[in-house]
Every structure is written in C-alpha cells, then in structure tokens.
Amino acid sequence: MNFTIKTAPLQNTTTSCMVLGVFQNKALPEVTAQVDKLLKKQLSKILDAGDITGASGQHIIVHNPVGIRAKRILLIGLGKKSALNRKHFANVLDITAQVLNKYSLIDALVTLPSLSVIDTPADKLGQILAQSFENSVYRYNFTKSKKGKKPTLKKVDLYLADKTQRSAVKKGIDIGSAVGKGMAVARELGNLPANFCTPSYFGEQAQALAKRNKALKTRVLGEAQMRRLGMGSLLSVGYGSDEESKLVVMEYKGSTDKARPNVIVGKGITFDTGGISLKPGGSMDEMKFDMCGAASVLGTMTALCALKPKINVIGVIASAENMPSGRATKPGDVVTSMAGLTIEVLNTDAEGRLVLCDALTYVERFKPKSVIDIATLTGACVVALGGVNTGLLSNNDTLAEKLFQHSQDVNDPCWRLPISEDYQKQLDSNFADIANIGGAKAGTITAACFLSRFTGNYPWAHLDIAGTAWLQGKAKGATGRPVPLLMEYLLNN
Ligand code: BES
Ligand code: MN
Ligand code: ZN
C-alpha cells in the first residue's frame, strides 16, 4: 500500500473517497467542520437527520458531495471526544479500512491523522494508521481453490492540518507499514495447515527472505548438526515425526558496527498432537497454530528487512513436529540438553520448553544484549489472561518494564506474571536435574521457570502468546501478534 501525506487545502484535493470523522453527539472535529462549511452544512444536516450519531465505528457513505473534489465521503463515528485514545483510534482505522475495501475503492483521502488522540504523538498516529491499513488487506487464500475477492485499496492519502507534523507522521507511517507487512507474514504462516507449514518450510521461507534482502543472512541447521551441538532436548520432540526438525538462524545486520544484537527466539511446533501424552481430539486442529511464536519471528525479520533500521537483530526459530509413534519420546524418558542439564520428560505435551531451552542455550554465542522468546507455551496462560494480554515473564525488571510500556504504546498488550524462587521447586525430579512439568498449579509460571534455568547469562523475557496468537470461532485465524510489540522493542532498544 502506498501512503502519501497531503497538506494542501482539502477543497483542491481529488479523491475517490474522503474519510471524515465525527464524534458522538454530533460534535465535529476541526477538519470535518471545515469540510462541512465547504459543503454548505450538508454534513450537519445528515447528523441532524439522525442517520449517524458518531458512536465509535458507525459509518455512512455520502455520494457526490457538492463543494469538494471527492466522489464520496465516508463519515465514520469516533465515539466520545474525551475518550478517543490509541486503542479506539486503531479500532476506527480498522473499520475504515474494511469499509473502503468493501466498496472496492482503490484510493482514499483519510483526514483522521489530523485528530488529536489522548497521549498520542503524531508519529504514533501515522504508525497505527499504516499498520491497521496494511494489516487490513491480508486475506487467507493459500489452500482455497476459489480465491476470494482481492482487497482493492492501494493508495492512501493522509491529510494533515498541521504541516509541522509531516516528518513525524512520515516516520510513523514507515514503521507502521513495515509492521503491517510483518504481521501479514506471521498470519499467513500461522494459518497454513501443518501439511504445508513444516519445519523445513520455515527454513525455506527464511532462506528466501535472506535471498531478497542483503542485510539478512540465514542458516538452517538440520538434525545432524543439532546432534553435534548436543541439542538432545530439542531433538527429542521430533523423534516421533517423519518431518526433520530444524533450527533456523537469521541474522539481520543493519548496523555496521559490532553492536551486540537483541535476539528473538520463536517456538515453532508445526503441529502439536501432544506426542505420547496425546491431546484430546476436540479442537486439536488449532495446534497447527503452535508455531505462531516462530511465525512472529519471521514476521519481525520481514518487517526489519522492509524498514532497514540501523540495528542488529538475530531471529531464531526452533522447529519440530510433535507426533506419537514407535520412535517417539515416552513419559519418563530422560534427555540431555545442550546446556548439559538432564531433563525428565514427564509429559511429552510440554514440548515447547524442550525445543526452546536448547535454542536459548545456542544464542549465548551471540553475546546478546537481550533475548526474548515467543511461544504458544501454556493453556494455563489462556485461562489466566484470555485473548487480551500476552503473558510476560522475565529475569530482568528493566527489560520487563520496557516490554510492558512498548506493548501499551502499540496496542499489543502484555501483562507480567512472577517467576520467583518458590515456584522453581515444582520442577524437582527424582531421576534428572529437572522435570519438564511443574504440576497442576501456576502452569504458565512453572513453564517460564523451566526456561529460566537456561537463560542465566543474559537479560531475558518470555512472551506466552497461547491466548493472543490466534482467534477462535468464526474469525478463526492467526492475529500476527506480537509483531508490533517486538518491532517497537527492537526499534527503541
Ligand atoms: N501448545 C501447547 C499450549 C497451548 C494449549 C496453547 C492450548 C494454546 C492452546 C503446549 O505445548 C502444551 O501442550 N502445554 C501443556 C503443558 C502441560 C502438559 C504442562 C498445557 O498447557 O496443557
Ligand atoms: Mn504441547
Ligand atoms: Zn505446544
């Protein structure tokens, strides 16, 4: 999608559709009031007639307005003026983009960036707008024989009443559109069925991305290489599968200096049957989404390649398929991790931590400034935080605080849970250094406690996206979270 900032007077601008906001109780934002004047109060009359009240997301189309050079006006409700915060603003933009595509419009002039939104500087307005619009054109088609109608919106002009905001808004747009593209990549990978999206597919996609972008280098380690590195824990997860497990390592080098990188590590279980500790059948299809952490890593690397910031980032994907078979790991088996710790696999369904721990040891070689892992790790996190907040657990208060703040900044919220000593003893094992499950209580925390045993050498945070990575029901599909949060963190740290 192409974004252009316009500051010329509105009456001179030609467009297929001018998007104007209206507050609840018919209050008009400044720009809308100006246009209303040009239209000899046509908008006020529409509001007086009660056709639209200005409730958030409500909208109507006005055809052939006389007095401006727009073929249509899309009047969109903004809700209460005093309540227009970032979240509501983003929601209004999502609906705007949907409506424009529904009417098959190719271009539009959007005046919403001229609004004032609570606690939101101009660059963030541009960022939220571009992200929403870019994300709104994603459609899943890969495995449908009849491809759906393509979204039409291609060219979006943004009207700014205040010319001095131009460069800030431009900066935000560049970030937002890169993030939107990254989210689309994460959603597509998440949505792909497990007979298409395999560990090898991740490797191929990462290599293809590196081929298109000079700043990115990709290496894909297979099982033999991982065996040599001593990754007995990661490998044990794929024993029951005919798909080869892979460790994908992507190095984005935007800065020439030797700046230490921030590292992101994604759980890439391309299908999680539970293994010998087999899951029940209901909704098991959703376990194709068990690679959404990995998808968010590839999505973030894609966004970095689009934006080209001068930073160094390493993205790692730990990928395997968790299947039962005569060769699969059994409950009670003991495996040895790359770090040397032995692990009693009491439940083969707690496999995410088994692939992550070896990847977390592997990344020590990069002397990371910080390491963030992203994983659909525990059903307990869905119970605790639902589909709203991503679970955040960390061994470093500064890092946790930053991630929390950034998550609020970009409407991709996370909420911290504790990992204190008291929980660690739930992982005691009679037959190994550590067990891979910690009992019925505090499942999200004990999973993070397990990971914390492997992350002592750098500031580390864990994002449990089990509840936020995909939607269920009619809108079933991957969300692209937490690409916005990861990008915000990487760009500002
Ligand atoms: N991938 C699942 C977690 C999950 C379940 C995410 C449902 C989203 C929805 C993970 O591998 C898993 O099975 N975790 C177990 C851990 C348990 C055996 C300690 C869980 O949460 O039940
Ligand atoms: Mn599992
Ligand atoms: Zn899993």
Short mmCIF file of C-alpha atoms and ligand atoms in Angstrom, two decimals:
data_model
loop_
_atom_site.label_atom_id
_atom_site.label_comp_id
_atom_site.label_asym_id
_atom_site.label_seq_id
_atom_site.Cartn_x
_atom_site.Cartn_y
_atom_site.Cartn_z
CA MET A 1 0.00 0.00 0.00
CA ASN A 2 1.17 3.45 -0.89
CA PHE A 3 0.89 6.24 1.70
CA THR A 4 1.30 9.93 0.82
CA ILE A 5 0.99 12.87 3.17
CA LYS A 6 -1.13 15.78 1.91
CA THR A 7 -1.20 19.22 3.43
CA ALA A 8 -2.76 21.20 0.56
CA PRO A 9 -6.24 22.66 1.25
CA LEU A 10 -8.94 19.99 1.18
CA GLN A 11 -11.15 21.69 -1.40
CA ASN A 12 -8.38 21.23 -4.01
CA THR A 13 -7.75 17.55 -3.47
CA THR A 14 -9.23 14.96 -5.83
CA THR A 15 -10.08 11.58 -4.35
CA SER A 16 -12.46 8.63 -4.68
CA CYS A 17 -13.36 8.94 -1.04
CA MET A 18 -12.69 11.49 1.65
CA VAL A 19 -12.75 9.93 5.11
CA LEU A 20 -14.03 12.29 7.80
CA GLY A 21 -14.55 11.62 11.49
CA VAL A 22 -17.50 12.62 13.61
CA PHE A 23 -17.66 12.47 17.40
CA GLN A 24 -20.54 11.18 19.42
CA ASN A 25 -23.35 13.70 19.94
CA LYS A 26 -22.65 15.21 16.52
CA ALA A 27 -19.54 17.13 17.58
CA LEU A 28 -17.32 17.72 14.57
CA PRO A 29 -13.53 17.54 14.58
CA GLU A 30 -11.95 20.69 13.12
CA VAL A 31 -11.24 19.23 9.68
CA THR A 32 -14.75 17.80 9.38
CA ALA A 33 -16.21 21.17 10.34
CA GLN A 34 -14.14 22.86 7.60
CA VAL A 35 -15.42 20.44 5.00
CA ASP A 36 -18.96 20.88 6.30
CA LYS A 37 -18.61 24.58 5.54
CA LEU A 38 -17.42 23.85 2.00
CA LEU A 39 -20.46 21.59 1.64
CA LYS A 40 -22.85 24.27 2.86
CA LYS A 41 -23.64 22.29 6.02
CA GLN A 42 -24.62 19.08 4.23
CA LEU A 43 -22.89 17.03 6.93
CA SER A 44 -24.64 18.87 9.75
CA LYS A 45 -27.95 18.17 8.06
CA ILE A 46 -27.15 14.46 7.83
CA LEU A 47 -26.31 14.45 11.52
CA ASP A 48 -29.49 16.38 12.36
CA ALA A 49 -31.49 13.79 10.46
CA GLY A 50 -30.06 11.22 12.88
CA ASP A 51 -28.54 8.99 10.19
CA ILE A 52 -25.33 8.70 12.21
CA THR A 53 -24.75 9.54 15.88
CA GLY A 54 -20.98 9.33 15.93
CA ALA A 55 -20.80 6.17 18.02
CA SER A 56 -17.39 4.56 17.51
CA GLY A 57 -17.18 2.66 14.23
CA GLN A 58 -20.61 3.69 12.91
CA HIS A 59 -20.38 4.88 9.33
CA ILE A 60 -22.25 6.11 6.27
CA ILE A 61 -21.25 6.95 2.71
CA VAL A 62 -22.30 10.25 1.14
CA HIS A 63 -22.18 10.26 -2.66
CA ASN A 64 -21.29 13.17 -4.94
CA PRO A 65 -20.83 15.86 -2.30
CA VAL A 66 -21.02 19.33 -3.86
CA GLY A 67 -18.23 21.74 -2.91
CA ILE A 68 -15.21 19.39 -2.73
CA ARG A 69 -13.48 17.26 -5.34
CA ALA A 70 -14.24 13.90 -3.72
CA LYS A 71 -16.55 11.35 -5.33
CA ARG A 72 -17.71 10.23 -1.91
CA ILE A 73 -17.38 10.94 1.75
CA LEU A 74 -17.04 8.20 4.30
CA LEU A 75 -18.30 9.60 7.57
CA ILE A 76 -17.00 7.50 10.43
CA GLY A 77 -18.01 7.61 14.11
CA LEU A 78 -15.20 8.30 16.57
CA GLY A 79 -17.12 7.86 19.83
CA LYS A 80 -16.76 10.35 22.66
CA LYS A 81 -14.19 13.06 22.03
CA SER A 82 -12.84 12.77 25.58
CA ALA A 83 -12.43 9.00 25.21
CA LEU A 84 -10.53 8.88 21.90
CA ASN A 85 -7.41 7.02 22.89
CA ARG A 86 -4.96 4.98 20.84
CA LYS A 87 -7.00 1.82 21.13
CA HIS A 88 -10.24 3.41 19.92
CA PHE A 89 -8.35 5.23 17.19
CA ALA A 90 -6.86 1.94 15.96
CA ASN A 91 -10.29 0.34 16.04
CA VAL A 92 -11.79 3.16 13.97
CA LEU A 93 -8.99 2.75 11.44
CA ASP A 94 -9.55 -0.99 11.16
CA ILE A 95 -13.22 -0.36 10.37
CA THR A 96 -12.35 2.44 7.94
CA ALA A 97 -10.01 0.17 6.02
CA GLN A 98 -12.62 -2.61 5.94
CA VAL A 99 -15.31 -0.26 4.60
CA LEU A 100 -13.03 1.17 1.91
CA ASN A 101 -12.22 -2.35 0.73
CA LYS A 102 -15.85 -3.41 0.92
CA TYR A 103 -16.74 -0.63 -1.52
CA SER A 104 -13.86 -1.75 -3.76
CA LEU A 105 -12.15 1.64 -3.54
CA ILE A 106 -8.58 1.88 -4.79
CA ASP A 107 -7.70 5.22 -3.26
CA ALA A 108 -8.87 7.37 -0.38
CA LEU A 109 -8.02 10.60 1.38
CA VAL A 110 -8.04 9.99 5.11
CA THR A 111 -8.24 13.01 7.38
CA LEU A 112 -8.09 11.05 10.64
CA PRO A 113 -4.37 11.72 11.29
CA SER A 114 -5.36 15.34 11.93
CA LEU A 115 -7.31 14.27 15.03
CA SER A 116 -5.91 14.66 18.48
CA VAL A 117 -5.77 11.35 20.27
CA ILE A 118 -5.13 11.13 24.01
CA ASP A 119 -1.42 10.76 24.85
CA THR A 120 -0.55 10.01 21.25
CA PRO A 121 2.16 11.95 19.39
CA ALA A 122 1.93 12.45 15.62
CA ASP A 123 4.39 9.69 14.74
CA LYS A 124 2.34 7.10 16.63
CA LEU A 125 -0.82 8.26 14.80
CA GLY A 126 0.90 7.58 11.49
CA GLN A 127 2.24 4.28 12.77
CA ILE A 128 -1.12 3.00 13.99
CA LEU A 129 -2.81 4.10 10.78
CA ALA A 130 -0.34 2.46 8.43
CA GLN A 131 -0.29 -0.74 10.50
CA SER A 132 -4.09 -1.00 10.50
CA PHE A 133 -4.43 -0.34 6.79
CA GLU A 134 -1.61 -2.67 5.79
CA ASN A 135 -2.93 -5.41 8.06
CA SER A 136 -6.48 -4.95 6.75
CA VAL A 137 -5.59 -6.18 3.26
CA TYR A 138 -4.42 -9.60 4.42
CA ARG A 139 -6.62 -12.49 3.21
CA TYR A 140 -6.02 -16.21 3.59
CA ASN A 141 -6.20 -17.96 0.22
CA PHE A 142 -3.32 -20.43 0.10
CA THR A 143 -5.35 -23.65 0.24
CA LYS A 144 -8.60 -22.47 -1.37
CA SER A 145 -9.33 -23.44 -4.97
CA LYS A 146 -11.57 -20.39 -5.39
CA LYS A 147 -9.55 -17.39 -4.31
CA GLY A 148 -11.66 -14.71 -2.61
CA LYS A 149 -12.03 -11.17 -3.91
CA LYS A 150 -8.79 -9.30 -3.55
CA PRO A 151 -8.84 -6.18 -1.37
CA THR A 152 -8.70 -3.13 -3.60
CA LEU A 153 -7.21 -0.34 -1.50
CA LYS A 154 -3.79 0.65 -2.90
CA LYS A 155 -3.24 4.37 -2.45
CA VAL A 156 -3.94 6.18 0.78
CA ASP A 157 -3.50 9.93 1.09
CA LEU A 158 -3.26 11.23 4.63
CA TYR A 159 -4.42 14.75 5.25
CA LEU A 160 -2.54 16.70 7.88
CA ALA A 161 -3.95 20.03 9.03
CA ASP A 162 -0.70 20.81 10.83
CA LYS A 163 2.15 20.89 8.31
CA THR A 164 4.79 20.79 11.03
CA GLN A 165 3.82 17.19 11.81
CA ARG A 166 4.75 15.95 8.37
CA SER A 167 8.11 14.37 9.14
CA ALA A 168 6.93 12.78 12.39
CA VAL A 169 3.90 11.24 10.69
CA LYS A 170 6.06 10.05 7.80
CA LYS A 171 8.40 8.30 10.23
CA GLY A 172 5.42 6.60 11.87
CA ILE A 173 3.96 5.51 8.54
CA ASP A 174 7.21 3.84 7.52
CA ILE A 175 7.29 1.86 10.75
CA GLY A 176 3.58 1.03 10.70
CA SER A 177 3.58 -0.24 7.14
CA ALA A 178 6.64 -2.41 7.80
CA VAL A 179 4.95 -3.82 10.91
CA GLY A 180 1.73 -4.42 8.97
CA LYS A 181 3.64 -6.38 6.33
CA GLY A 182 5.38 -8.39 9.03
CA MET A 183 2.05 -9.20 10.65
CA ALA A 184 0.70 -10.45 7.33
CA VAL A 185 3.66 -12.82 7.03
CA ALA A 186 3.14 -14.05 10.60
CA ARG A 187 -0.59 -14.56 9.98
CA GLU A 188 -0.06 -16.44 6.75
CA LEU A 189 2.47 -18.83 8.32
CA GLY A 190 0.20 -19.29 11.32
CA ASN A 191 -2.81 -20.06 9.18
CA LEU A 192 -1.05 -22.51 6.88
CA PRO A 193 -2.02 -26.10 7.70
CA ALA A 194 0.66 -28.32 9.17
CA ASN A 195 0.89 -30.39 5.98
CA PHE A 196 2.24 -27.25 4.30
CA CYS A 197 3.99 -25.40 7.10
CA THR A 198 6.61 -27.89 8.28
CA PRO A 199 9.96 -27.21 9.97
CA SER A 200 11.60 -27.40 6.53
CA TYR A 201 9.12 -24.85 5.18
CA PHE A 202 10.24 -22.41 7.87
CA GLY A 203 13.83 -22.95 6.74
CA GLU A 204 12.90 -22.35 3.10
CA GLN A 205 10.93 -19.20 3.86
CA ALA A 206 13.76 -17.78 5.96
CA GLN A 207 16.25 -18.54 3.20
CA ALA A 208 14.01 -16.93 0.59
CA LEU A 209 13.77 -13.80 2.73
CA ALA A 210 17.56 -13.63 3.01
CA LYS A 211 17.88 -14.01 -0.76
CA ARG A 212 15.71 -10.91 -1.25
CA ASN A 213 17.50 -8.82 1.41
CA LYS A 214 21.19 -8.08 1.64
CA ALA A 215 21.06 -7.20 5.32
CA LEU A 216 19.81 -10.68 6.23
CA LYS A 217 21.78 -13.92 6.49
CA THR A 218 20.04 -17.22 7.15
CA ARG A 219 21.42 -20.55 8.30
CA VAL A 220 19.29 -23.66 8.70
CA LEU A 221 20.59 -26.40 10.97
CA GLY A 222 19.26 -29.93 10.44
CA GLU A 223 19.14 -32.82 12.88
CA ALA A 224 22.72 -33.97 12.28
CA GLN A 225 24.11 -30.53 13.05
CA MET A 226 21.92 -30.20 16.13
CA ARG A 227 23.08 -33.62 17.30
CA ARG A 228 26.70 -32.43 17.07
CA LEU A 229 25.77 -29.38 19.16
CA GLY A 230 24.28 -31.65 21.80
CA MET A 231 20.70 -30.44 21.44
CA GLY A 232 19.21 -33.63 22.90
CA SER A 233 16.21 -31.81 24.29
CA LEU A 234 15.10 -30.12 21.05
CA LEU A 235 15.71 -33.29 19.06
CA SER A 236 13.66 -35.45 21.46
CA VAL A 237 10.49 -33.58 20.46
CA GLY A 238 10.74 -34.59 16.79
CA TYR A 239 11.59 -38.28 17.34
CA GLY A 240 8.04 -39.36 16.57
CA SER A 241 7.76 -37.30 13.41
CA ASP A 242 8.72 -38.01 9.81
CA GLU A 243 9.48 -34.29 9.38
CA GLU A 244 13.06 -33.28 10.12
CA SER A 245 13.45 -30.81 12.99
CA LYS A 246 15.18 -27.55 12.12
CA LEU A 247 16.87 -24.67 13.87
CA VAL A 248 16.62 -21.55 11.71
CA VAL A 249 19.04 -18.72 12.47
CA MET A 250 18.51 -15.33 10.83
CA GLU A 251 20.98 -12.51 11.31
CA TYR A 252 19.78 -9.02 10.42
CA LYS A 253 22.72 -6.64 10.30
CA GLY A 254 21.57 -3.05 9.84
CA SER A 255 24.40 -1.54 11.81
CA THR A 256 27.97 -1.85 10.56
CA ASP A 257 29.47 -1.56 13.99
CA LYS A 258 29.85 -4.52 16.31
CA ALA A 259 26.82 -3.54 18.38
CA ARG A 260 25.61 -6.52 20.39
CA PRO A 261 22.33 -7.82 18.98
CA ASN A 262 18.93 -8.22 20.51
CA VAL A 263 17.77 -11.78 19.94
CA ILE A 264 14.27 -13.16 19.42
CA VAL A 265 13.56 -16.89 19.63
CA GLY A 266 10.29 -18.44 18.45
CA LYS A 267 8.62 -21.74 19.32
CA GLY A 268 7.94 -23.45 16.00
CA ILE A 269 5.98 -26.62 16.75
CA THR A 270 4.34 -27.00 13.35
CA PHE A 271 1.84 -29.42 14.86
CA ASP A 272 1.39 -30.37 18.49
CA THR A 273 -0.50 -33.63 18.96
CA GLY A 274 0.89 -33.83 22.50
CA GLY A 275 3.01 -36.82 21.43
CA ILE A 276 2.58 -39.98 23.53
CA SER A 277 0.83 -37.76 26.10
CA LEU A 278 -1.75 -37.35 23.33
CA LYS A 279 -4.12 -34.39 23.42
CA PRO A 280 -7.90 -34.94 23.29
CA GLY A 281 -9.40 -34.66 19.79
CA GLY A 282 -11.63 -31.61 20.21
CA SER A 283 -10.12 -28.52 18.53
CA MET A 284 -6.84 -30.34 18.00
CA ASP A 285 -6.69 -28.67 14.58
CA GLU A 286 -5.80 -25.47 16.42
CA MET A 287 -2.45 -26.98 17.30
CA LYS A 288 -1.33 -26.08 13.78
CA PHE A 289 -1.01 -22.62 15.38
CA ASP A 290 1.63 -23.93 17.77
CA MET A 291 4.27 -22.31 15.59
CA CYS A 292 2.93 -18.76 15.94
CA GLY A 293 5.95 -17.73 18.04
CA ALA A 294 8.20 -18.78 15.17
CA ALA A 295 5.87 -17.05 12.70
CA SER A 296 6.17 -13.83 14.70
CA VAL A 297 9.96 -14.09 14.48
CA LEU A 298 9.86 -14.48 10.69
CA GLY A 299 7.27 -11.69 10.52
CA THR A 300 9.50 -9.41 12.57
CA MET A 301 12.55 -10.18 10.42
CA THR A 302 10.42 -9.37 7.35
CA ALA A 303 9.40 -6.05 8.90
CA LEU A 304 13.05 -5.24 9.66
CA CYS A 305 14.01 -6.01 6.05
CA ALA A 306 11.26 -3.65 4.86
CA LEU A 307 12.21 -0.82 7.23
CA LYS A 308 16.00 -1.28 7.24
CA PRO A 309 16.74 0.27 10.64
CA LYS A 310 20.41 0.60 11.69
CA ILE A 311 20.29 -2.10 14.34
CA ASN A 312 21.44 -5.69 14.75
CA VAL A 313 18.86 -8.37 15.44
CA ILE A 314 19.05 -12.14 15.46
CA GLY A 315 15.93 -14.22 14.93
CA VAL A 316 15.94 -17.91 15.80
CA ILE A 317 13.23 -20.49 15.11
CA ALA A 318 13.22 -23.80 16.98
CA SER A 319 11.02 -26.03 14.89
CA ALA A 320 9.76 -29.59 15.21
CA GLU A 321 6.57 -31.60 14.83
CA ASN A 322 5.29 -33.31 18.00
CA MET A 323 3.87 -36.71 16.99
CA PRO A 324 3.29 -40.07 18.65
CA SER A 325 4.98 -43.10 17.08
CA GLY A 326 7.08 -46.13 17.96
CA ARG A 327 10.07 -43.84 17.96
CA ALA A 328 8.53 -41.01 19.94
CA THR A 329 9.81 -39.85 23.32
CA LYS A 330 7.91 -41.54 26.18
CA PRO A 331 6.86 -40.10 29.52
CA GLY A 332 9.71 -40.74 31.94
CA ASP A 333 12.43 -40.61 29.27
CA VAL A 334 15.42 -38.54 30.28
CA VAL A 335 17.13 -36.33 27.68
CA THR A 336 20.25 -34.18 27.88
CA SER A 337 20.05 -30.54 26.85
CA MET A 338 22.78 -28.59 25.08
CA ALA A 339 23.48 -26.83 28.39
CA GLY A 340 24.24 -30.23 29.93
CA LEU A 341 21.20 -30.26 32.22
CA THR A 342 19.31 -33.54 32.09
CA ILE A 343 15.53 -33.35 31.75
CA GLU A 344 12.92 -35.90 32.76
CA VAL A 345 10.15 -35.68 30.17
CA LEU A 346 7.19 -36.41 32.43
CA ASN A 347 4.73 -35.15 29.84
CA THR A 348 5.52 -35.16 26.12
CA ASP A 349 2.89 -32.44 25.64
CA ALA A 350 5.13 -29.95 27.45
CA GLU A 351 7.32 -29.89 24.34
CA GLY A 352 7.62 -26.15 23.66
CA ARG A 353 10.03 -25.63 26.54
CA LEU A 354 12.08 -28.62 25.31
CA VAL A 355 12.76 -27.05 21.92
CA LEU A 356 13.19 -23.55 23.36
CA CYS A 357 15.74 -24.45 26.04
CA ASP A 358 18.32 -25.64 23.50
CA ALA A 359 17.72 -22.62 21.27
CA LEU A 360 18.15 -20.38 24.33
CA THR A 361 21.50 -22.02 25.07
CA TYR A 362 22.54 -21.79 21.41
CA VAL A 363 22.03 -18.00 21.28
CA GLU A 364 24.57 -17.37 24.07
CA ARG A 365 27.21 -17.36 21.31
CA PHE A 366 25.86 -14.03 20.04
CA LYS A 367 26.60 -12.27 23.36
CA PRO A 368 23.08 -10.83 23.23
CA LYS A 369 22.03 -7.51 24.72
CA SER A 370 18.73 -9.21 25.44
CA VAL A 371 16.85 -12.35 24.47
CA ILE A 372 13.09 -12.56 24.08
CA ASP A 373 11.38 -15.86 23.38
CA ILE A 374 7.88 -16.01 21.95
CA ALA A 375 5.80 -19.14 22.40
CA THR A 376 2.31 -20.58 22.43
CA LEU A 377 3.52 -22.28 25.57
CA THR A 378 0.71 -22.99 28.01
CA GLY A 379 -3.04 -23.50 28.08
CA ALA A 380 -2.80 -22.04 31.59
CA CYS A 381 -1.93 -18.65 30.09
CA VAL A 382 -5.19 -18.68 28.13
CA VAL A 383 -7.02 -19.30 31.40
CA ALA A 384 -5.13 -16.55 33.23
CA LEU A 385 -5.12 -13.74 30.66
CA GLY A 386 -7.56 -14.82 27.95
CA GLY A 387 -7.16 -13.45 24.46
CA VAL A 388 -6.34 -9.92 25.60
CA ASN A 389 -2.90 -9.88 27.20
CA THR A 390 0.17 -11.84 26.23
CA GLY A 391 1.89 -13.34 29.28
CA LEU A 392 5.21 -11.66 30.10
CA LEU A 393 7.77 -13.30 32.38
CA SER A 394 11.33 -12.13 32.82
CA ASN A 395 14.52 -12.42 34.87
CA ASN A 396 15.14 -8.68 34.44
CA ASP A 397 12.88 -5.91 35.78
CA THR A 398 14.19 -3.24 33.39
CA LEU A 399 13.52 -5.41 30.35
CA ALA A 400 10.07 -6.42 31.63
CA GLU A 401 9.13 -2.79 32.31
CA LYS A 402 10.24 -1.75 28.81
CA LEU A 403 8.26 -4.52 27.15
CA PHE A 404 5.18 -3.64 29.16
CA GLN A 405 5.45 0.04 28.17
CA HIS A 406 6.05 -0.70 24.50
CA SER A 407 3.12 -3.12 24.48
CA GLN A 408 0.84 -0.33 25.66
CA ASP A 409 2.29 2.08 23.08
CA VAL A 410 1.33 -0.12 20.14
CA ASN A 411 -1.93 -1.72 21.35
CA ASP A 412 -0.32 -5.13 21.63
CA PRO A 413 -0.68 -5.54 25.38
CA CYS A 414 1.17 -7.91 27.66
CA TRP A 415 0.96 -8.43 31.41
CA ARG A 416 3.71 -9.61 33.71
CA LEU A 417 3.49 -12.73 35.86
CA PRO A 418 6.12 -13.54 38.51
CA ILE A 419 8.89 -16.13 38.36
CA SER A 420 10.10 -16.26 41.94
CA GLU A 421 12.22 -18.95 43.60
CA ASP A 422 9.24 -20.51 45.34
CA TYR A 423 7.87 -21.86 42.07
CA GLN A 424 11.17 -23.40 40.97
CA LYS A 425 10.92 -26.38 43.28
CA GLN A 426 7.83 -27.59 41.43
CA LEU A 427 10.30 -28.71 38.74
CA ASP A 428 12.30 -31.05 41.01
CA SER A 429 12.80 -34.53 39.56
CA ASN A 430 13.89 -37.81 41.20
CA PHE A 431 15.56 -39.01 38.02
CA ALA A 432 17.07 -35.97 36.29
CA ASP A 433 18.31 -32.44 37.02
CA ILE A 434 14.90 -31.03 36.21
CA ALA A 435 11.40 -32.20 35.21
CA ASN A 436 9.64 -30.73 32.18
CA ILE A 437 6.36 -30.09 34.06
CA GLY A 438 5.60 -28.47 37.38
CA GLY A 439 2.22 -29.92 38.32
CA ALA A 440 -1.29 -28.53 38.06
CA LYS A 441 -0.72 -25.14 39.67
CA ALA A 442 0.72 -21.99 38.06
CA GLY A 443 1.41 -23.71 34.74
CA THR A 444 2.49 -20.56 32.90
CA ILE A 445 4.91 -19.66 35.66
CA THR A 446 6.48 -23.10 36.02
CA ALA A 447 6.95 -23.24 32.23
CA ALA A 448 8.85 -19.94 32.45
CA CYS A 449 10.78 -21.28 35.48
CA PHE A 450 11.91 -24.16 33.29
CA LEU A 451 13.16 -21.74 30.62
CA SER A 452 14.82 -19.55 33.24
CA ARG A 453 17.22 -22.41 34.02
CA PHE A 454 18.74 -21.86 30.58
CA THR A 455 18.82 -18.06 30.45
CA GLY A 456 21.11 -17.11 33.32
CA ASN A 457 23.69 -15.41 31.11
CA TYR A 458 21.68 -12.55 29.61
CA PRO A 459 18.63 -10.34 30.27
CA TRP A 460 15.72 -12.49 29.13
CA ALA A 461 11.97 -12.20 28.72
CA HIS A 462 9.42 -14.80 27.74
CA LEU A 463 6.17 -13.94 25.92
CA ASP A 464 3.47 -16.60 26.27
CA ILE A 465 1.16 -15.94 23.31
CA ALA A 466 -1.04 -19.03 23.77
CA GLY A 467 -4.11 -16.80 24.15
CA THR A 468 -3.22 -13.97 21.78
CA ALA A 469 -1.68 -15.61 18.70
CA TRP A 470 -4.93 -16.70 17.10
CA LEU A 471 -8.67 -16.14 17.24
CA GLN A 472 -11.18 -18.95 17.62
CA GLY A 473 -14.70 -19.38 16.28
CA LYS A 474 -15.99 -17.75 13.13
CA ALA A 475 -12.97 -15.49 12.79
CA LYS A 476 -10.56 -18.38 13.37
CA GLY A 477 -7.12 -17.33 12.25
CA ALA A 478 -3.72 -16.05 13.30
CA THR A 479 -3.54 -12.46 14.63
CA GLY A 480 0.06 -11.51 13.80
CA ARG A 481 0.72 -10.69 17.44
CA PRO A 482 3.18 -9.87 18.93
CA VAL A 483 4.98 -8.50 15.85
CA PRO A 484 4.01 -4.89 16.78
CA LEU A 485 5.42 -5.30 20.29
CA LEU A 486 8.64 -6.96 19.09
CA MET A 487 9.26 -4.26 16.49
CA GLU A 488 8.59 -1.47 18.97
CA TYR A 489 11.06 -3.01 21.39
CA LEU A 490 13.76 -3.65 18.79
CA LEU A 491 13.49 -0.18 17.25
CA ASN A 492 13.76 1.57 20.61
CA ASN A 493 16.42 -0.52 22.33
N1 BES B 1 0.95 -25.79 22.68
C1 BES B 1 0.50 -26.15 23.97
C2 BES B 1 -0.10 -24.99 24.74
C3 BES B 1 -1.43 -24.49 24.26
C4 BES B 1 -2.58 -25.20 24.54
C5 BES B 1 -1.53 -23.30 23.62
C6 BES B 1 -3.80 -24.71 24.14
C7 BES B 1 -2.76 -22.80 23.21
C8 BES B 1 -3.89 -23.51 23.48
C9 BES B 1 1.65 -26.71 24.78
O1 BES B 1 2.60 -27.40 24.08
C10 BES B 1 1.06 -27.63 25.78
O2 BES B 1 0.51 -28.61 25.38
N2 BES B 1 1.18 -27.28 27.04
C11 BES B 1 0.61 -28.07 28.08
C12 BES B 1 1.63 -28.11 29.21
C13 BES B 1 1.28 -29.11 30.27
C14 BES B 1 1.42 -30.52 29.74
C15 BES B 1 2.22 -28.89 31.43
C16 BES B 1 -0.67 -27.41 28.55
O3 BES B 1 -0.75 -26.18 28.60
O4 BES B 1 -1.62 -28.13 28.82
MN MN B 2 2.09 -29.45 23.86
ZN ZN B 3 2.81 -26.94 22.13
#
